[in-house]
Short mmCIF file of C-alpha atoms in Angstrom, two decimals:
data_model
loop_
_atom_site.label_atom_id
_atom_site.label_comp_id
_atom_site.label_asym_id
_atom_site.label_seq_id
_atom_site.Cartn_x
_atom_site.Cartn_y
_atom_site.Cartn_z
CA UNK A 17 4.32 88.35 10.40
CA UNK A 18 7.99 88.27 9.78
CA UNK A 19 9.80 85.40 8.97
CA UNK A 20 11.76 83.75 11.72
CA UNK A 21 15.27 83.78 10.97
CA UNK A 22 18.19 82.17 12.51
CA UNK A 23 20.06 83.51 15.50
CA UNK A 24 23.88 82.81 15.55
CA UNK A 25 25.56 81.92 18.83
CA UNK A 26 29.26 82.30 19.20
CA UNK A 27 30.37 80.36 22.25
CA UNK A 28 34.20 80.14 22.23
CA UNK A 29 35.77 82.73 24.44
CA UNK A 30 38.55 83.72 22.01
CA UNK A 31 36.40 84.17 19.01
CA UNK A 32 36.19 87.60 17.61
CA UNK A 33 33.54 88.53 15.06
CA UNK A 34 34.18 90.75 11.99
CA UNK A 35 32.46 92.24 8.76
CA UNK A 36 33.13 91.05 4.87
CA UNK A 37 30.80 92.37 2.77
CA UNK A 38 27.51 91.15 3.63
CA UNK A 39 28.83 88.29 5.98
CA UNK A 40 29.80 88.06 9.46
CA UNK A 41 32.89 86.30 9.76
CA UNK A 42 34.09 84.46 12.99
CA UNK A 43 37.97 84.71 13.59
CA UNK A 44 40.26 83.04 15.93
CA UNK A 45 44.02 84.01 15.99
CA UNK A 46 43.52 85.98 12.96
CA UNK A 47 42.02 82.69 11.21
CA UNK A 48 38.69 82.36 9.68
CA UNK A 49 36.53 79.90 11.35
CA UNK A 50 33.15 80.28 9.87
CA UNK A 51 31.03 82.88 8.11
CA UNK A 52 27.26 83.51 7.76
CA UNK A 53 25.42 85.89 5.60
CA UNK A 54 23.68 88.58 7.34
CA UNK A 55 20.28 88.62 5.52
CA UNK A 56 19.70 84.99 7.13
CA UNK A 57 19.97 86.03 10.64
CA UNK A 58 17.69 88.13 13.18
CA UNK A 59 20.07 87.79 15.92
CA UNK A 60 23.57 87.28 17.06
CA UNK A 61 24.74 86.06 20.67
CA UNK A 62 28.08 86.45 21.64
CA UNK A 63 29.37 84.39 24.75
CA UNK A 64 32.91 85.96 24.50
CA UNK A 65 35.32 88.81 25.82
CA UNK A 66 36.90 89.36 22.57
CA UNK A 67 33.86 91.38 20.98
CA UNK A 68 33.13 92.28 17.37
CA UNK A 69 34.44 94.83 15.01
CA UNK A 70 32.87 98.51 15.12
CA UNK A 71 31.85 97.62 11.33
CA UNK A 72 29.77 94.59 11.87
CA UNK A 73 28.09 96.40 14.91
CA UNK A 74 27.14 99.19 12.74
CA UNK A 75 25.89 96.92 9.94
CA UNK A 76 23.68 94.88 12.51
CA UNK A 77 22.24 98.26 13.80
CA UNK A 78 21.34 99.21 10.02
CA UNK A 79 19.64 95.79 9.35
CA UNK A 80 17.93 95.57 12.74
CA UNK A 81 20.05 92.40 13.79
CA UNK A 82 20.11 92.16 17.50
CA UNK A 83 23.79 91.84 18.62
CA UNK A 84 24.03 90.94 22.25
CA UNK A 85 27.24 90.37 24.27
CA UNK A 86 27.43 87.83 27.42
CA UNK A 87 30.22 86.79 29.58
CA UNK A 88 31.29 82.99 28.96
CA UNK A 89 29.44 82.19 32.08
CA UNK A 90 26.13 83.91 30.53
CA UNK A 91 26.08 87.27 32.48
CA UNK A 92 24.46 89.99 30.34
CA UNK A 93 27.28 92.80 29.20
CA UNK A 94 26.07 94.75 26.58
CA UNK A 95 23.47 95.16 23.42
CA UNK A 96 23.95 97.06 20.31
CA UNK A 97 21.53 99.79 19.46
CA UNK A 98 21.29 101.60 16.36
CA UNK A 99 18.71 104.29 14.99
CA UNK A 100 15.65 104.21 16.66
CA UNK A 101 13.00 102.50 14.54
CA UNK A 102 10.12 103.11 16.33
CA UNK A 103 7.32 105.75 16.10
CA UNK A 104 8.13 108.63 18.75
CA UNK A 105 4.37 109.10 19.52
CA UNK A 106 4.06 105.55 20.69
CA UNK A 107 6.91 105.88 22.78
CA UNK A 108 5.42 108.95 24.25
CA UNK A 109 2.18 107.04 24.89
CA UNK A 110 4.19 104.37 26.65
CA UNK A 111 6.15 106.75 28.95
CA UNK A 112 2.45 108.37 29.80
CA UNK A 113 1.05 105.10 30.61
CA UNK A 114 4.20 104.29 32.65
CA UNK A 115 3.81 107.37 34.87
CA UNK A 116 0.23 106.53 35.57
CA UNK A 117 -0.11 104.03 38.53
CA UNK A 118 -3.71 103.23 37.15
CA UNK A 119 -2.99 102.88 33.53
CA UNK A 120 0.34 100.75 34.47
CA UNK A 121 -1.86 98.60 36.57
CA UNK A 122 -4.30 97.69 33.75
CA UNK A 123 -1.37 96.59 31.53
CA UNK A 124 0.39 94.76 34.56
CA UNK A 125 -2.72 92.94 35.42
CA UNK A 126 -2.59 91.51 31.81
CA UNK A 127 0.78 90.15 32.30
CA UNK A 128 0.05 88.63 35.42
CA UNK A 129 -3.06 87.13 34.26
CA UNK A 130 -1.27 85.33 31.58
CA UNK A 131 1.59 84.24 33.83
CA UNK A 132 -0.92 82.36 36.34
CA UNK A 133 -3.34 81.28 33.80
CA UNK A 134 -0.36 79.72 31.91
CA UNK A 135 1.19 78.15 35.40
CA UNK A 136 -2.11 76.72 36.34
CA UNK A 137 -2.33 75.12 32.82
CA UNK A 138 1.09 73.55 33.08
CA UNK A 139 0.13 71.94 36.29
CA UNK A 140 -3.20 70.57 34.54
CA UNK A 141 -1.10 69.33 31.57
CA UNK A 142 1.07 67.15 33.81
CA UNK A 143 -1.85 65.50 35.48
CA UNK A 144 -3.16 64.80 32.19
CA UNK A 145 0.10 63.57 30.62
CA UNK A 146 1.64 61.73 33.41
CA UNK A 147 -1.01 60.66 35.68
CA UNK A 148 0.84 57.80 37.16
CA UNK A 149 4.11 59.88 37.79
CA UNK A 150 3.09 63.06 39.17
CA UNK A 151 0.85 63.63 42.61
CA UNK A 152 -2.30 64.40 41.00
CA UNK A 153 -4.14 65.73 43.89
CA UNK A 154 -1.51 68.06 44.83
CA UNK A 155 -1.22 69.58 41.59
CA UNK A 156 -5.05 69.71 41.20
CA UNK A 157 -5.47 71.41 44.58
CA UNK A 158 -2.69 73.69 43.58
CA UNK A 159 -4.42 74.36 40.24
CA UNK A 160 -7.64 75.24 41.95
CA UNK A 161 -5.86 77.90 44.32
CA UNK A 162 -4.43 79.39 41.10
CA UNK A 163 -7.96 79.37 39.45
CA UNK A 164 -9.26 81.25 42.58
CA UNK A 165 -6.49 83.87 41.98
CA UNK A 166 -7.63 84.66 38.49
CA UNK A 167 -10.69 86.98 39.01
CA UNK A 168 -8.82 88.76 42.07
CA UNK A 169 -5.91 89.61 39.61
CA UNK A 170 -8.41 90.68 37.06
CA UNK A 171 -10.41 93.22 39.34
CA UNK A 172 -7.22 94.30 41.32
CA UNK A 173 -6.39 98.07 40.88
CA UNK A 174 -4.12 98.43 43.21
CA UNK A 175 -0.42 97.98 42.06
CA UNK A 176 0.87 96.83 45.43
CA UNK A 177 -1.91 94.36 46.11
CA UNK A 178 -1.31 93.18 42.52
CA UNK A 179 2.43 92.33 43.13
CA UNK A 180 1.26 90.47 46.31
CA UNK A 181 -1.28 88.15 44.15
CA UNK A 182 1.41 87.67 41.87
CA UNK A 183 4.22 86.85 44.40
CA UNK A 184 1.62 84.34 46.16
CA UNK A 185 0.60 82.52 42.89
CA UNK A 186 4.25 82.24 41.91
CA UNK A 187 5.03 80.64 45.14
CA UNK A 188 2.27 78.30 44.98
CA UNK A 189 3.35 77.11 41.24
CA UNK A 190 7.07 76.91 42.39
CA UNK A 191 5.94 74.79 45.52
CA UNK A 192 4.79 72.16 42.81
CA UNK A 193 7.69 72.57 40.41
CA UNK A 194 9.83 69.69 41.54
CA UNK A 195 6.91 67.32 40.96
CA UNK A 196 7.23 68.15 37.11
CA UNK A 197 10.72 66.90 37.15
CA UNK A 198 10.21 63.10 35.99
CA UNK A 199 13.87 62.13 34.92
CA UNK A 200 17.58 62.28 36.43
CA UNK A 201 16.00 62.96 40.05
CA UNK A 202 19.39 62.23 41.47
CA UNK A 203 21.01 65.42 39.86
CA UNK A 204 17.82 67.92 39.16
CA UNK A 205 15.65 68.61 42.03
CA UNK A 206 13.79 71.97 43.11
CA UNK A 207 13.46 73.06 46.50
CA UNK A 208 13.46 76.91 46.18
CA UNK A 209 14.14 79.43 43.22
CA UNK A 210 17.95 80.93 43.71
CA UNK A 211 18.58 83.47 41.08
CA UNK A 212 21.82 85.45 41.71
CA UNK A 213 23.66 83.15 41.21
CA UNK A 214 21.54 80.12 40.84
CA UNK A 215 22.81 77.47 43.15
CA UNK A 216 21.79 74.21 41.87
CA UNK A 217 21.35 72.49 38.42
CA UNK A 218 17.56 73.14 37.71
CA UNK A 219 18.23 76.71 38.89
CA UNK A 220 21.03 77.19 36.56
CA UNK A 221 18.81 76.18 33.61
CA UNK A 222 15.77 78.28 34.65
CA UNK A 223 17.97 81.30 34.97
CA UNK A 224 19.78 80.54 31.53
CA UNK A 225 16.46 80.11 29.97
CA UNK A 226 14.81 83.28 31.52
CA UNK A 227 17.75 85.36 30.39
CA UNK A 228 17.58 84.12 26.76
CA UNK A 229 13.70 84.64 26.80
CA UNK A 230 14.15 88.04 28.04
CA UNK A 231 16.72 89.03 25.32
CA UNK A 232 14.02 87.76 22.83
CA UNK A 233 11.37 89.68 24.43
CA UNK A 234 13.69 92.98 24.35
CA UNK A 235 14.32 92.38 20.78
CA UNK A 236 10.72 92.03 19.94
CA UNK A 237 9.84 95.14 21.65
CA UNK A 238 12.29 97.12 19.98
CA UNK A 239 11.15 95.89 16.47
CA UNK A 240 7.74 97.04 17.20
CA UNK A 241 8.75 100.63 18.17
CA UNK A 242 8.61 100.31 22.10
CA UNK A 243 11.14 101.08 24.69
CA UNK A 244 11.93 97.62 26.52
CA UNK A 245 13.68 99.70 29.42
CA UNK A 246 10.27 101.38 30.53
CA UNK A 247 7.85 98.85 32.12
CA UNK A 248 4.44 98.72 33.82
CA UNK A 249 4.87 95.84 36.16
CA UNK A 250 8.65 96.26 36.72
CA UNK A 251 9.21 99.80 37.51
CA UNK A 252 11.98 101.49 35.60
CA UNK A 253 15.33 101.03 37.12
CA UNK A 254 18.73 101.99 35.46
CA UNK A 255 20.19 99.15 33.33
CA UNK A 256 17.06 96.62 33.83
CA UNK A 257 14.93 96.33 30.67
CA UNK A 258 11.51 96.38 32.62
CA UNK A 259 9.20 96.02 29.81
CA UNK A 260 10.86 93.10 28.44
CA UNK A 261 10.64 91.69 31.82
CA UNK A 262 6.74 92.56 31.92
CA UNK A 263 6.21 90.77 28.66
CA UNK A 264 7.97 87.40 29.49
CA UNK A 265 6.09 87.15 32.72
CA UNK A 266 3.03 85.46 30.54
CA UNK A 267 5.68 83.26 28.76
CA UNK A 268 7.86 81.99 31.41
CA UNK A 269 5.77 78.69 32.14
CA UNK A 270 5.01 77.71 28.97
CA UNK A 271 8.13 78.96 27.03
CA UNK A 272 10.92 78.69 29.31
CA UNK A 273 9.99 76.43 32.18
CA UNK A 274 8.42 73.80 30.02
CA UNK A 275 11.57 73.97 27.75
CA UNK A 276 13.82 73.13 30.59
CA UNK A 277 11.64 70.35 31.92
CA UNK A 278 11.56 68.97 28.38
CA UNK A 279 15.68 69.16 28.24
CA UNK A 280 15.81 67.46 31.83
CA UNK A 281 13.04 64.74 31.27
CA UNK A 282 14.17 63.89 27.74
CA UNK A 283 17.76 63.97 29.14
CA UNK A 284 18.67 66.38 26.25
CA UNK A 285 20.91 68.06 29.34
CA UNK A 286 22.51 66.14 32.09
CA UNK A 287 24.63 66.74 34.97
CA UNK A 288 27.72 66.56 32.93
CA UNK A 289 26.50 69.93 31.12
CA UNK A 290 26.73 71.93 34.61
CA UNK A 291 29.68 72.83 36.85
CA UNK A 292 29.66 74.34 40.36
CA UNK A 293 32.00 77.10 40.81
CA UNK A 294 34.07 77.80 43.78
CA UNK A 295 31.52 80.36 45.20
CA UNK A 296 28.64 77.84 44.75
CA UNK A 297 27.07 79.23 41.87
CA UNK A 298 26.19 76.44 38.92
CA UNK A 299 26.71 77.42 35.55
CA UNK A 300 26.53 75.52 32.20
CA UNK A 301 29.64 74.31 30.64
CA UNK A 302 30.46 75.10 26.93
CA UNK A 303 29.27 71.82 25.94
CA UNK A 304 26.21 72.56 27.86
CA UNK A 305 25.63 75.87 26.25
CA UNK A 306 25.81 74.25 22.84
CA UNK A 307 23.44 71.58 23.75
CA UNK A 308 21.01 74.06 25.23
CA UNK A 309 21.30 76.65 22.41
CA UNK A 310 20.48 73.63 19.80
CA UNK A 311 17.60 72.73 21.56
CA UNK A 312 16.61 76.40 22.01
CA UNK A 313 16.68 76.90 18.25
CA UNK A 314 14.67 73.77 17.74
CA UNK A 315 11.87 74.96 20.39
CA UNK A 316 11.67 78.36 18.38
CA UNK A 317 10.88 76.60 15.16
CA UNK A 318 7.82 74.39 16.44
CA UNK A 319 4.59 75.54 14.96
CA UNK A 320 1.82 76.79 16.97
CA UNK A 321 -1.69 78.27 16.80
CA UNK A 322 -1.47 81.59 18.67
CA UNK A 323 -4.55 81.53 20.89
CA UNK A 324 -5.49 85.31 20.26
CA UNK A 325 -4.55 85.85 16.51
CA UNK A 326 -5.46 82.45 15.40
CA UNK A 327 -2.69 82.25 13.21
CA UNK A 328 -0.01 79.55 12.88
CA UNK A 329 3.54 80.80 13.71
CA UNK A 330 6.59 79.55 15.27
CA UNK A 331 7.18 79.77 18.86
CA UNK A 332 10.16 81.92 18.28
CA UNK A 333 7.68 84.67 16.90
CA UNK A 334 5.59 84.66 20.16
CA UNK A 335 7.52 87.44 21.81
CA UNK A 336 6.98 89.45 18.72
CA UNK A 337 3.27 88.75 18.33
CA UNK A 338 2.68 89.96 22.14
CA UNK A 339 5.05 92.93 21.45
CA UNK A 340 2.85 94.04 18.67
CA UNK A 341 -0.26 93.26 20.29
CA UNK A 342 0.76 95.59 23.08
CA UNK A 343 1.91 98.39 20.77
CA UNK A 344 -1.45 98.17 19.22
CA UNK A 345 -3.18 98.41 22.53
CA UNK A 346 -1.11 101.60 23.53
CA UNK A 347 -1.77 103.16 20.12
CA UNK A 348 -5.69 102.56 20.77
CA UNK A 349 -6.40 100.14 18.01
CA UNK A 350 -7.41 97.62 20.87
CA UNK A 351 -9.36 98.35 23.89
CA UNK A 352 -7.36 95.66 26.14
CA UNK A 353 -4.17 94.04 25.84
CA UNK A 354 -4.57 90.36 25.14
CA UNK A 355 -2.32 88.03 27.23
CA UNK A 356 -0.77 84.76 25.69
CA UNK A 357 -3.49 82.38 27.31
CA UNK A 358 -1.78 79.10 26.31
CA UNK A 359 -4.07 76.08 25.66
#
């Protein structure tokens, strides 16, 4: 396993990034605000239109540092890509699998199995940890329904039917999601998933967390030599990192959803951290993004024992571990891709 290094988040819209020796320098109005050694960073995430110097982008590409640009509102803009680091033979296998519906379905089953298993675990965990504060019978009933879906997913060989099973399971899980919000109920309630744009506070946090998780998954896939744009569950589409979306499916509940619920239930994020736009969309404020990223970085540092590898590693390396297992399976080193079944 590689060391989990830091991610630098640049939030002020007027900041410009440049290179000085082996350091990234943050400037505003031609004045230096801060500098960080490149060897301490695994990623740089910029919420700024000012951008970065070509020299810095080249340095990041050579060192394998993920440099990603978002708008100040959190919309993905661009990501630097340097010389391809993966084995071309591995990518050839990936493309062949993606073009074969039968093989694609085999990998897609693994992603969806992990997603539904972890969604069920999240509901069971709530009944165990907060039996006096959640509707235990309702959550248990939905958990049982998800348990019934698992063998159906495992045996499914039709991509269309598989998507139907995934959609039904996701709907059942989100039907109970509001019950998992235990604090700040006047400001954070969940009725339905709204995406583009998010239309309430909880959906705004979920969308932002999914964006950051997708970024981490794309970086992990690139690091092990896979193409994050060619997926097995999410079919290729121009501009969409389909394989990154595949990989994050099994991590949505235990990584992103539980993070958002913790931030709300522990009052790390409150209504003051979000703002409704004239269009009706809800976005995090600058202060809200700072609070989000601080908590996100802390989450990534938490140590867990990987359920398949049986190794201790930080949460932040879970996408990398799963990407590595996926690459090994495609190469033929493993018979079946092992989803991330959290316990």
